[in-house]
């Protein structure tokens, strides 16, 4: 059985809770009776993680700022406050100790301009990103998550927060009323915040050393630091990593150290293993770096110098990737076939088409001019002039 995640683990956090007037008992909040997040809100209030307003309201549908969320996360998960934030807009801010704690733990990264923007409402995408990092699942890469099937219509694999949204969904911390639309840029409400934080705080985890792997029962047996044995039952939806790369149960080795994160009701969702680096680890890692264009088997063949065998079945994926980079299908195929003589011709064709679109004339006219084929250019120019005159006459 996976052990329950500890809340308020650090002494510094305990001092905060003890000092909080809200920690002694939940006040009678007048606006949460019957609310779908009532249980989560009351639990966090009792813990001293969140507070009501002086008028005894909680205002569950109000938005949460980034500063407020930093405070909530720091209190809920035991991040010790500090005064060492690197964000240029946090100096002297009331939330600086909490933001600094999350910055040191790499839970927050801020914006490219070096700011944290504490007064900005936190979006749903930003919130699940921080919570995924709190769960120590931030190392899951975009390339590995690209194989996951999107759970929401508006958050596809190309969205910057896709993997974090899917991590949150797998841990069942996303409110059911979101349905099939996540609305990643929408500001998160105080009710949604309470629900997601409380649900993640109830998540279960295990850490230990692998003593046995069973492919028959799809289970991993581990021994924790206390010497207790735990059996981790995985299923097809369990995400398994070894040495930072997505893999399968069969890749886990005896004596690997593992960190398991599961839902609040004990279903393992993520198994993160580390151990001696194997050849399989390397091929999987390189495959991940290519975005899956090259499979681990193809990389293994390349590493052994078997280029011709590796090329079999490789062309379609590589052509697709090259066209995504802006090449035409013909240019991509010419590169794969090493037909260097064909490339200049293809380049002239594409340039002719681009200039023709820009100038509003036939690509053939541009091509003739580029080739200094003046007779052909003259003919094409006459045709262009005739078309222009004809179109004007017809409009009359």
mmCIF file of C-alpha atoms in Angstrom:
data_model
loop_
_atom_site.group_PDB
_atom_site.id
_atom_site.type_symbol
_atom_site.label_atom_id
_atom_site.label_comp_id
_atom_site.label_asym_id
_atom_site.label_seq_id
_atom_site.Cartn_x
_atom_site.Cartn_y
_atom_site.Cartn_z
ATOM 1 C CA UNK A 1 0.000 0.000 0.000
ATOM 2 C CA UNK A 2 1.350 3.371 -0.902
ATOM 3 C CA UNK A 3 1.830 5.683 2.063
ATOM 4 C CA UNK A 4 -0.053 8.953 2.322
ATOM 5 C CA UNK A 5 1.809 12.152 1.480
ATOM 6 C CA UNK A 6 2.711 14.157 4.579
ATOM 7 C CA UNK A 7 1.302 17.653 5.040
ATOM 8 C CA UNK A 8 2.953 20.410 7.058
ATOM 9 C CA UNK A 9 6.134 18.388 7.434
ATOM 10 C CA UNK A 10 8.660 21.051 8.354
ATOM 11 C CA UNK A 11 9.074 22.690 11.720
ATOM 12 C CA UNK A 12 8.947 26.134 10.169
ATOM 13 C CA UNK A 13 5.587 25.324 8.655
ATOM 14 C CA UNK A 14 4.264 23.969 11.918
ATOM 15 C CA UNK A 15 5.165 27.255 13.562
ATOM 16 C CA UNK A 16 3.198 29.123 10.917
ATOM 17 C CA UNK A 17 0.135 26.964 11.499
ATOM 18 C CA UNK A 18 0.347 27.231 15.293
ATOM 19 C CA UNK A 19 0.654 30.982 15.054
ATOM 20 C CA UNK A 20 -2.316 31.236 12.704
ATOM 21 C CA UNK A 21 -5.588 32.231 14.393
ATOM 22 C CA UNK A 22 -7.427 30.106 11.797
ATOM 23 C CA UNK A 23 -5.583 26.896 12.719
ATOM 24 C CA UNK A 24 -7.411 26.323 16.004
ATOM 25 C CA UNK A 25 -10.647 25.449 14.218
ATOM 26 C CA UNK A 26 -12.471 26.260 11.008
ATOM 27 C CA UNK A 27 -14.550 29.428 11.294
ATOM 28 C CA UNK A 28 -18.179 29.254 10.277
ATOM 29 C CA UNK A 29 -17.861 30.397 6.688
ATOM 30 C CA UNK A 30 -21.221 31.651 5.532
ATOM 31 C CA UNK A 31 -20.884 31.064 1.779
ATOM 32 C CA UNK A 32 -19.676 27.469 1.348
ATOM 33 C CA UNK A 33 -22.544 25.339 2.723
ATOM 34 C CA UNK A 34 -23.478 22.866 0.008
ATOM 35 C CA UNK A 35 -20.702 24.048 -2.288
ATOM 36 C CA UNK A 36 -19.053 21.274 -4.339
ATOM 37 C CA UNK A 37 -15.645 22.154 -2.781
ATOM 38 C CA UNK A 38 -16.951 22.572 0.777
ATOM 39 C CA UNK A 39 -15.033 19.586 2.172
ATOM 40 C CA UNK A 40 -11.703 20.639 0.661
ATOM 41 C CA UNK A 41 -12.130 24.236 1.796
ATOM 42 C CA UNK A 42 -12.948 23.269 5.386
ATOM 43 C CA UNK A 43 -10.006 20.855 5.529
ATOM 44 C CA UNK A 44 -7.511 23.483 4.388
ATOM 45 C CA UNK A 45 -8.962 26.093 6.728
ATOM 46 C CA UNK A 46 -8.595 23.694 9.655
ATOM 47 C CA UNK A 47 -4.979 23.108 8.660
ATOM 48 C CA UNK A 48 -4.265 26.817 8.515
ATOM 49 C CA UNK A 49 -3.452 26.592 4.809
ATOM 50 C CA UNK A 50 -6.210 28.959 3.640
ATOM 51 C CA UNK A 51 -8.285 31.555 5.447
ATOM 52 C CA UNK A 52 -11.666 33.181 5.171
ATOM 53 C CA UNK A 53 -12.296 36.922 5.040
ATOM 54 C CA UNK A 54 -13.191 39.125 8.050
ATOM 55 C CA UNK A 55 -16.861 39.009 7.038
ATOM 56 C CA UNK A 56 -16.766 35.182 7.434
ATOM 57 C CA UNK A 57 -16.944 34.557 3.685
ATOM 58 C CA UNK A 58 -14.582 32.422 1.652
ATOM 59 C CA UNK A 59 -15.691 33.742 -1.760
ATOM 60 C CA UNK A 60 -15.163 30.411 -3.539
ATOM 61 C CA UNK A 61 -15.652 31.798 -7.041
ATOM 62 C CA UNK A 62 -13.114 34.628 -6.666
ATOM 63 C CA UNK A 63 -9.784 34.272 -8.515
ATOM 64 C CA UNK A 64 -6.459 33.485 -6.833
ATOM 65 C CA UNK A 65 -3.318 35.502 -7.487
ATOM 66 C CA UNK A 66 0.087 33.955 -8.062
ATOM 67 C CA UNK A 67 1.284 35.345 -4.733
ATOM 68 C CA UNK A 68 -1.689 33.858 -2.874
ATOM 69 C CA UNK A 69 -1.129 30.487 -4.503
ATOM 70 C CA UNK A 70 2.558 30.502 -3.579
ATOM 71 C CA UNK A 71 1.545 30.988 0.046
ATOM 72 C CA UNK A 72 -1.036 28.179 -0.127
ATOM 73 C CA UNK A 73 1.412 25.710 -1.686
ATOM 74 C CA UNK A 74 4.193 26.595 0.754
ATOM 75 C CA UNK A 75 1.919 25.996 3.721
ATOM 76 C CA UNK A 76 0.214 22.876 2.368
ATOM 77 C CA UNK A 77 3.341 20.993 1.352
ATOM 78 C CA UNK A 78 5.876 22.138 3.895
ATOM 79 C CA UNK A 79 8.175 24.434 1.924
ATOM 80 C CA UNK A 80 10.156 26.427 4.473
ATOM 81 C CA UNK A 81 9.845 30.200 3.871
ATOM 82 C CA UNK A 82 13.042 32.043 2.956
ATOM 83 C CA UNK A 83 14.126 35.456 1.682
ATOM 84 C CA UNK A 84 16.241 34.506 -1.313
ATOM 85 C CA UNK A 85 13.988 34.922 -4.339
ATOM 86 C CA UNK A 86 15.616 35.807 -7.645
ATOM 87 C CA UNK A 87 12.608 37.623 -9.103
ATOM 88 C CA UNK A 88 13.126 41.348 -9.544
ATOM 89 C CA UNK A 89 9.523 42.246 -8.680
ATOM 90 C CA UNK A 90 9.375 40.359 -5.347
ATOM 91 C CA UNK A 91 11.772 42.408 -3.216
ATOM 92 C CA UNK A 92 9.847 43.482 -0.109
ATOM 93 C CA UNK A 93 6.587 41.874 -1.246
ATOM 94 C CA UNK A 94 4.519 40.177 1.494
ATOM 95 C CA UNK A 95 4.690 36.872 -0.410
ATOM 96 C CA UNK A 96 8.446 36.962 -0.961
ATOM 97 C CA UNK A 97 9.211 34.243 1.660
ATOM 98 C CA UNK A 98 6.744 31.837 0.019
ATOM 99 C CA UNK A 99 7.754 32.581 -3.567
ATOM 100 C CA UNK A 100 11.400 32.266 -2.574
ATOM 101 C CA UNK A 101 10.745 28.831 -1.062
ATOM 102 C CA UNK A 102 9.098 27.597 -4.245
ATOM 103 C CA UNK A 103 11.813 29.171 -6.391
ATOM 104 C CA UNK A 104 14.512 27.293 -4.479
ATOM 105 C CA UNK A 105 12.573 24.044 -4.900
ATOM 106 C CA UNK A 106 12.137 24.704 -8.647
ATOM 107 C CA UNK A 107 8.366 24.658 -8.307
ATOM 108 C CA UNK A 108 8.118 28.090 -9.939
ATOM 109 C CA UNK A 109 10.220 29.528 -12.741
ATOM 110 C CA UNK A 110 8.716 32.958 -13.320
ATOM 111 C CA UNK A 111 8.562 34.738 -16.661
ATOM 112 C CA UNK A 112 11.276 35.307 -19.284
ATOM 113 C CA UNK A 113 11.727 38.925 -18.179
ATOM 114 C CA UNK A 114 12.805 37.833 -14.687
ATOM 115 C CA UNK A 115 9.521 38.695 -12.961
ATOM 116 C CA UNK A 116 7.083 36.593 -10.962
ATOM 117 C CA UNK A 117 4.082 38.930 -11.384
ATOM 118 C CA UNK A 118 2.591 38.194 -7.937
ATOM 119 C CA UNK A 119 -0.604 40.209 -8.447
ATOM 120 C CA UNK A 120 -1.539 38.409 -11.635
ATOM 121 C CA UNK A 121 -4.369 35.859 -11.349
ATOM 122 C CA UNK A 122 -2.992 32.347 -11.647
ATOM 123 C CA UNK A 123 -4.306 30.394 -14.620
ATOM 124 C CA UNK A 124 -5.397 26.790 -14.550
ATOM 125 C CA UNK A 125 -2.395 25.827 -16.690
ATOM 126 C CA UNK A 126 0.034 27.571 -14.337
ATOM 127 C CA UNK A 127 -1.546 25.981 -11.287
ATOM 128 C CA UNK A 128 -1.370 22.375 -12.505
ATOM 129 C CA UNK A 129 2.207 23.000 -13.663
ATOM 130 C CA UNK A 130 3.247 24.018 -10.153
ATOM 131 C CA UNK A 131 1.358 21.124 -8.581
ATOM 132 C CA UNK A 132 3.021 18.620 -10.934
ATOM 133 C CA UNK A 133 6.394 19.941 -9.797
ATOM 134 C CA UNK A 134 5.318 19.710 -6.165
ATOM 135 C CA UNK A 135 4.624 16.022 -6.830
ATOM 136 C CA UNK A 136 8.220 15.745 -8.144
ATOM 137 C CA UNK A 137 7.031 14.875 -11.631
ATOM 138 C CA UNK A 138 8.517 17.875 -13.402
ATOM 139 C CA UNK A 139 11.164 15.775 -15.152
ATOM 140 C CA UNK A 140 8.610 14.200 -17.465
ATOM 141 C CA UNK A 141 9.518 15.658 -20.828
ATOM 142 C CA UNK A 142 7.360 17.070 -23.592
ATOM 143 C CA UNK A 143 8.712 14.515 -26.086
ATOM 144 C CA UNK A 144 7.709 11.581 -23.881
ATOM 145 C CA UNK A 145 4.276 13.050 -23.147
ATOM 146 C CA UNK A 146 3.684 13.587 -26.874
ATOM 147 C CA UNK A 147 2.489 9.983 -27.109
ATOM 148 C CA UNK A 148 -0.283 10.587 -24.553
ATOM 149 C CA UNK A 149 -3.853 10.985 -25.745
ATOM 150 C CA UNK A 150 -5.183 14.463 -24.822
ATOM 151 C CA UNK A 151 -7.888 14.418 -22.160
ATOM 152 C CA UNK A 152 -9.222 17.873 -23.036
ATOM 153 C CA UNK A 153 -10.321 19.299 -26.355
ATOM 154 C CA UNK A 154 -8.484 22.599 -25.861
ATOM 155 C CA UNK A 155 -5.125 21.293 -24.583
ATOM 156 C CA UNK A 156 -3.368 19.353 -27.320
ATOM 157 C CA UNK A 157 0.150 17.953 -27.346
ATOM 158 C CA UNK A 158 1.464 21.226 -28.775
ATOM 159 C CA UNK A 159 0.296 23.270 -25.755
ATOM 160 C CA UNK A 160 3.141 24.306 -23.438
ATOM 161 C CA UNK A 161 1.335 22.895 -20.376
ATOM 162 C CA UNK A 162 0.066 19.681 -21.996
ATOM 163 C CA UNK A 163 2.184 17.272 -19.945
ATOM 164 C CA UNK A 164 1.389 19.039 -16.678
ATOM 165 C CA UNK A 165 -2.342 19.027 -17.409
ATOM 166 C CA UNK A 166 -2.142 15.312 -18.168
ATOM 167 C CA UNK A 167 -0.137 14.614 -14.995
ATOM 168 C CA UNK A 168 -2.834 16.371 -12.966
ATOM 169 C CA UNK A 169 -5.545 14.436 -14.774
ATOM 170 C CA UNK A 170 -3.794 11.129 -14.092
ATOM 171 C CA UNK A 171 -3.552 11.991 -10.396
ATOM 172 C CA UNK A 172 -7.274 12.841 -10.424
ATOM 173 C CA UNK A 173 -6.780 16.294 -8.946
ATOM 174 C CA UNK A 174 -8.747 18.148 -11.639
ATOM 175 C CA UNK A 175 -12.367 18.971 -10.646
ATOM 176 C CA UNK A 176 -14.977 16.920 -12.482
ATOM 177 C CA UNK A 177 -16.926 19.979 -13.592
ATOM 178 C CA UNK A 178 -14.121 20.895 -15.999
ATOM 179 C CA UNK A 179 -15.563 18.186 -18.255
ATOM 180 C CA UNK A 180 -13.831 17.874 -21.628
ATOM 181 C CA UNK A 181 -12.714 21.518 -21.757
ATOM 182 C CA UNK A 182 -9.849 22.619 -19.527
ATOM 183 C CA UNK A 183 -9.681 26.335 -20.449
ATOM 184 C CA UNK A 184 -5.963 26.580 -19.596
ATOM 185 C CA UNK A 185 -5.773 30.381 -19.566
ATOM 186 C CA UNK A 186 -8.811 30.878 -17.326
ATOM 187 C CA UNK A 187 -8.126 32.216 -13.836
ATOM 188 C CA UNK A 188 -8.390 29.511 -11.160
ATOM 189 C CA UNK A 189 -11.005 30.134 -8.476
ATOM 190 C CA UNK A 190 -10.492 29.800 -4.730
ATOM 191 C CA UNK A 191 -12.754 26.731 -4.732
ATOM 192 C CA UNK A 192 -10.835 25.023 -7.543
ATOM 193 C CA UNK A 193 -7.568 25.860 -5.805
ATOM 194 C CA UNK A 194 -8.718 24.339 -2.524
ATOM 195 C CA UNK A 195 -9.932 21.183 -4.259
ATOM 196 C CA UNK A 196 -6.732 20.600 -6.270
ATOM 197 C CA UNK A 197 -4.364 21.359 -3.403
ATOM 198 C CA UNK A 198 -6.306 19.191 -0.960
ATOM 199 C CA UNK A 199 -6.552 16.288 -3.431
ATOM 200 C CA UNK A 200 -2.819 16.398 -4.178
ATOM 201 C CA UNK A 201 -2.055 16.574 -0.470
ATOM 202 C CA UNK A 202 -3.986 13.292 -0.127
ATOM 203 C CA UNK A 203 -1.989 11.664 -2.928
ATOM 204 C CA UNK A 204 -0.080 8.561 -1.910
ATOM 205 C CA UNK A 205 3.549 7.773 -2.531
ATOM 206 C CA UNK A 206 6.199 5.150 -1.937
ATOM 207 C CA UNK A 207 9.959 5.231 -2.066
ATOM 208 C CA UNK A 208 12.362 2.321 -1.823
ATOM 209 C CA UNK A 209 14.635 -0.208 -3.516
ATOM 210 C CA UNK A 210 13.397 -2.797 -6.003
ATOM 211 C CA UNK A 211 13.651 -6.360 -4.733
ATOM 212 C CA UNK A 212 11.532 -8.112 -7.339
ATOM 213 C CA UNK A 213 9.860 -7.460 -10.708
ATOM 214 C CA UNK A 214 7.070 -9.672 -12.028
ATOM 215 C CA UNK A 215 6.052 -9.340 -15.667
ATOM 216 C CA UNK A 216 3.348 -11.936 -15.071
ATOM 217 C CA UNK A 217 1.507 -10.000 -12.398
ATOM 218 C CA UNK A 218 2.749 -6.591 -13.603
ATOM 219 C CA UNK A 219 4.048 -5.700 -10.167
ATOM 220 C CA UNK A 220 7.180 -4.294 -8.576
ATOM 221 C CA UNK A 221 8.151 -5.194 -5.026
ATOM 222 C CA UNK A 222 10.161 -2.593 -3.116
ATOM 223 C CA UNK A 223 11.674 -2.329 0.329
ATOM 224 C CA UNK A 224 11.547 1.081 1.988
ATOM 225 C CA UNK A 225 14.046 2.644 4.383
ATOM 226 C CA UNK A 226 12.237 1.151 7.369
ATOM 227 C CA UNK A 227 12.638 -2.346 5.932
ATOM 228 C CA UNK A 228 8.964 -2.730 5.087
ATOM 229 C CA UNK A 229 8.014 -4.444 1.826
ATOM 230 C CA UNK A 230 5.462 -2.920 -0.552
ATOM 231 C CA UNK A 231 4.018 -4.313 -3.766
ATOM 232 C CA UNK A 232 3.344 -1.742 -6.466
ATOM 233 C CA UNK A 233 0.757 -2.957 -8.954
ATOM 234 C CA UNK A 234 1.061 -1.192 -12.310
ATOM 235 C CA UNK A 235 -1.452 -1.123 -15.160
ATOM 236 C CA UNK A 236 -1.384 0.059 -18.800
ATOM 237 C CA UNK A 237 -2.066 3.652 -17.674
ATOM 238 C CA UNK A 238 0.889 3.750 -15.267
ATOM 239 C CA UNK A 239 3.671 6.001 -16.565
ATOM 240 C CA UNK A 240 7.069 4.399 -16.000
ATOM 241 C CA UNK A 241 10.396 6.237 -16.166
ATOM 242 C CA UNK A 242 13.905 4.909 -15.723
ATOM 243 C CA UNK A 243 16.892 7.232 -15.569
ATOM 244 C CA UNK A 244 14.812 10.116 -16.864
ATOM 245 C CA UNK A 245 13.347 8.372 -19.918
ATOM 246 C CA UNK A 246 9.911 6.861 -20.506
ATOM 247 C CA UNK A 247 10.082 3.076 -20.590
ATOM 248 C CA UNK A 248 8.231 -0.109 -19.624
ATOM 249 C CA UNK A 249 8.056 -2.312 -16.548
ATOM 250 C CA UNK A 250 10.493 -4.754 -18.129
ATOM 251 C CA UNK A 251 13.233 -2.111 -18.096
ATOM 252 C CA UNK A 252 13.216 -1.734 -14.305
ATOM 253 C CA UNK A 253 16.084 -3.618 -12.676
ATOM 254 C CA UNK A 254 16.560 -5.200 -9.300
ATOM 255 C CA UNK A 255 18.213 -2.767 -6.830
ATOM 256 C CA UNK A 256 16.875 0.265 -8.707
ATOM 257 C CA UNK A 257 15.597 3.018 -6.438
ATOM 258 C CA UNK A 258 12.022 4.010 -7.178
ATOM 259 C CA UNK A 259 9.661 6.829 -6.333
ATOM 260 C CA UNK A 260 5.975 6.071 -6.860
ATOM 261 C CA UNK A 261 3.170 8.627 -6.964
ATOM 262 C CA UNK A 262 -0.449 7.507 -6.858
ATOM 263 C CA UNK A 263 -3.935 8.904 -6.487
ATOM 264 C CA UNK A 264 -5.552 9.634 -3.140
ATOM 265 C CA UNK A 265 -7.166 6.178 -3.252
ATOM 266 C CA UNK A 266 -3.862 4.370 -3.808
ATOM 267 C CA UNK A 267 -3.673 3.640 -7.539
ATOM 268 C CA UNK A 268 -0.055 4.046 -8.767
ATOM 269 C CA UNK A 269 0.107 6.486 -11.668
ATOM 270 C CA UNK A 270 3.831 7.234 -11.941
ATOM 271 C CA UNK A 271 6.814 4.987 -11.243
ATOM 272 C CA UNK A 272 10.139 6.853 -11.402
ATOM 273 C CA UNK A 273 13.144 4.509 -11.242
ATOM 274 C CA UNK A 274 16.882 5.169 -11.187
ATOM 275 C CA UNK A 275 19.737 2.710 -11.462
ATOM 276 C CA UNK A 276 22.796 1.668 -13.447
ATOM 277 C CA UNK A 277 22.645 3.117 -16.967
ATOM 278 C CA UNK A 278 22.042 0.467 -19.625
ATOM 279 C CA UNK A 279 22.352 0.475 -23.408
ATOM 280 C CA UNK A 280 18.539 0.506 -23.553
ATOM 281 C CA UNK A 281 18.479 3.680 -21.464
ATOM 282 C CA UNK A 282 20.780 5.407 -23.924
ATOM 283 C CA UNK A 283 18.847 4.400 -27.044
ATOM 284 C CA UNK A 284 15.558 5.435 -25.455
ATOM 285 C CA UNK A 285 17.025 8.779 -24.407
ATOM 286 C CA UNK A 286 18.362 9.522 -27.888
ATOM 287 C CA UNK A 287 15.014 8.495 -29.375
ATOM 288 C CA UNK A 288 13.302 10.906 -26.999
ATOM 289 C CA UNK A 289 15.643 13.719 -28.064
ATOM 290 C CA UNK A 290 14.626 13.159 -31.711
ATOM 291 C CA UNK A 291 10.993 13.510 -30.704
ATOM 292 C CA UNK A 292 10.359 9.866 -31.545
ATOM 293 C CA UNK A 293 11.349 10.277 -35.204
ATOM 294 C CA UNK A 294 14.024 7.645 -34.655
ATOM 295 C CA UNK A 295 12.959 4.591 -32.682
ATOM 296 C CA UNK A 296 15.237 2.986 -30.067
ATOM 297 C CA UNK A 297 15.725 0.032 -32.437
ATOM 298 C CA UNK A 298 16.825 2.312 -35.277
ATOM 299 C CA UNK A 299 19.244 4.124 -32.990
ATOM 300 C CA UNK A 300 20.656 0.776 -31.882
ATOM 301 C CA UNK A 301 21.223 -0.172 -35.524
ATOM 302 C CA UNK A 302 22.910 3.168 -36.247
ATOM 303 C CA UNK A 303 25.180 2.760 -33.214
ATOM 304 C CA UNK A 304 26.311 -0.568 -34.684
ATOM 305 C CA UNK A 305 26.933 0.947 -38.102
ATOM 306 C CA UNK A 306 23.969 -0.743 -39.800
ATOM 307 C CA UNK A 307 22.764 2.325 -41.683
ATOM 308 C CA UNK A 308 20.883 0.533 -44.434
ATOM 309 C CA UNK A 309 18.849 -1.498 -41.952
ATOM 310 C CA UNK A 310 18.114 1.640 -39.938
ATOM 311 C CA UNK A 311 16.884 3.471 -43.037
ATOM 312 C CA UNK A 312 14.095 0.930 -43.567
ATOM 313 C CA UNK A 313 10.881 2.515 -42.359
ATOM 314 C CA UNK A 314 12.681 5.703 -41.316
ATOM 315 C CA UNK A 315 11.953 7.854 -44.390
ATOM 316 C CA UNK A 316 8.232 8.620 -43.813
ATOM 317 C CA UNK A 317 8.832 9.963 -40.304
ATOM 318 C CA UNK A 318 11.875 11.992 -41.366
ATOM 319 C CA UNK A 319 10.094 13.433 -44.391
ATOM 320 C CA UNK A 320 7.241 14.491 -42.106
ATOM 321 C CA UNK A 321 9.654 16.171 -39.676
ATOM 322 C CA UNK A 322 11.521 17.998 -42.469
ATOM 323 C CA UNK A 323 8.274 19.308 -43.957
ATOM 324 C CA UNK A 324 7.294 20.569 -40.503
ATOM 325 C CA UNK A 325 10.563 22.533 -40.580
ATOM 326 C CA UNK A 326 9.457 24.281 -43.798
ATOM 327 C CA UNK A 327 10.771 22.098 -46.616
ATOM 328 C CA UNK A 328 8.553 20.769 -49.356
ATOM 329 C CA UNK A 329 7.941 17.035 -49.579
ATOM 330 C CA UNK A 330 10.104 16.866 -52.730
ATOM 331 C CA UNK A 331 12.977 18.712 -51.026
ATOM 332 C CA UNK A 332 12.792 16.481 -47.956
ATOM 333 C CA UNK A 333 12.835 13.334 -50.082
ATOM 334 C CA UNK A 334 15.760 14.656 -52.130
ATOM 335 C CA UNK A 335 17.744 15.169 -48.918
ATOM 336 C CA UNK A 336 16.984 11.659 -47.664
ATOM 337 C CA UNK A 337 17.924 10.220 -51.081
ATOM 338 C CA UNK A 338 21.062 12.403 -51.057
ATOM 339 C CA UNK A 339 20.014 13.700 -54.491
ATOM 340 C CA UNK A 340 21.937 16.948 -54.172
ATOM 341 C CA UNK A 341 21.589 17.810 -57.888
ATOM 342 C CA UNK A 342 17.811 17.909 -57.502
ATOM 343 C CA UNK A 343 17.832 20.420 -54.618
ATOM 344 C CA UNK A 344 18.792 23.596 -56.595
ATOM 345 C CA UNK A 345 16.001 22.919 -59.075
ATOM 346 C CA UNK A 346 13.481 22.437 -56.278
ATOM 347 C CA UNK A 347 14.734 25.597 -54.582
ATOM 348 C CA UNK A 348 14.197 27.653 -57.746
ATOM 349 C CA UNK A 349 10.684 26.276 -58.093
ATOM 350 C CA UNK A 350 9.778 27.253 -54.543
ATOM 351 C CA UNK A 351 11.302 30.720 -54.880
ATOM 352 C CA UNK A 352 9.445 31.256 -58.148
ATOM 353 C CA UNK A 353 6.167 30.316 -56.498
ATOM 354 C CA UNK A 354 6.818 32.574 -53.501
ATOM 355 C CA UNK A 355 7.749 35.594 -55.638
ATOM 356 C CA UNK A 356 4.854 34.893 -57.975
ATOM 357 C CA UNK A 357 2.430 34.977 -55.035
ATOM 358 C CA UNK A 358 4.019 38.155 -53.684
ATOM 359 C CA UNK A 359 3.994 40.015 -57.034
ATOM 360 C CA UNK A 360 0.768 38.552 -58.331
ATOM 361 C CA UNK A 361 2.298 37.088 -61.500
ATOM 362 C CA UNK A 362 2.769 33.570 -62.826
ATOM 363 C CA UNK A 363 5.610 31.546 -61.213
ATOM 364 C CA UNK A 364 6.691 30.588 -64.742
ATOM 365 C CA UNK A 365 7.461 34.235 -65.502
ATOM 366 C CA UNK A 366 9.639 34.511 -62.389
ATOM 367 C CA UNK A 367 11.418 31.255 -63.267
ATOM 368 C CA UNK A 368 12.123 32.438 -66.786
ATOM 369 C CA UNK A 369 13.604 35.696 -65.514
ATOM 370 C CA UNK A 370 15.759 33.817 -62.947
ATOM 371 C CA UNK A 371 17.040 31.562 -65.772
ATOM 372 C CA UNK A 372 17.547 34.599 -68.047
ATOM 373 C CA UNK A 373 15.334 32.906 -70.580
ATOM 374 C CA UNK A 374 14.193 36.193 -72.087
ATOM 375 C CA UNK A 375 12.142 34.712 -74.897
ATOM 376 C CA UNK A 376 10.099 32.642 -72.441
ATOM 377 C CA UNK A 377 9.887 35.624 -70.093
ATOM 378 C CA UNK A 378 8.574 37.778 -72.937
ATOM 379 C CA UNK A 379 5.917 35.171 -73.739
ATOM 380 C CA UNK A 380 4.831 34.803 -70.140
ATOM 381 C CA UNK A 381 4.782 38.585 -69.721
ATOM 382 C CA UNK A 382 2.532 38.943 -72.769
ATOM 383 C CA UNK A 383 0.205 36.325 -71.338
ATOM 384 C CA UNK A 384 0.144 38.145 -67.988
ATOM 385 C CA UNK A 385 -0.664 41.432 -69.711
ATOM 386 C CA UNK A 386 -3.431 39.810 -71.719
ATOM 387 C CA UNK A 387 -4.944 38.301 -68.583
ATOM 388 C CA UNK A 388 -4.876 41.646 -66.796
ATOM 389 C CA UNK A 389 -6.511 43.465 -69.700
ATOM 390 C CA UNK A 390 -9.116 40.752 -70.100
ATOM 391 C CA UNK A 391 -10.017 40.790 -66.410
ATOM 392 C CA UNK A 392 -10.471 44.568 -66.508
ATOM 393 C CA UNK A 393 -12.627 44.395 -69.639
ATOM 394 C CA UNK A 394 -14.836 41.736 -68.080
ATOM 395 C CA UNK A 395 -15.352 43.906 -65.008
ATOM 396 C CA UNK A 396 -16.534 46.703 -67.272
#
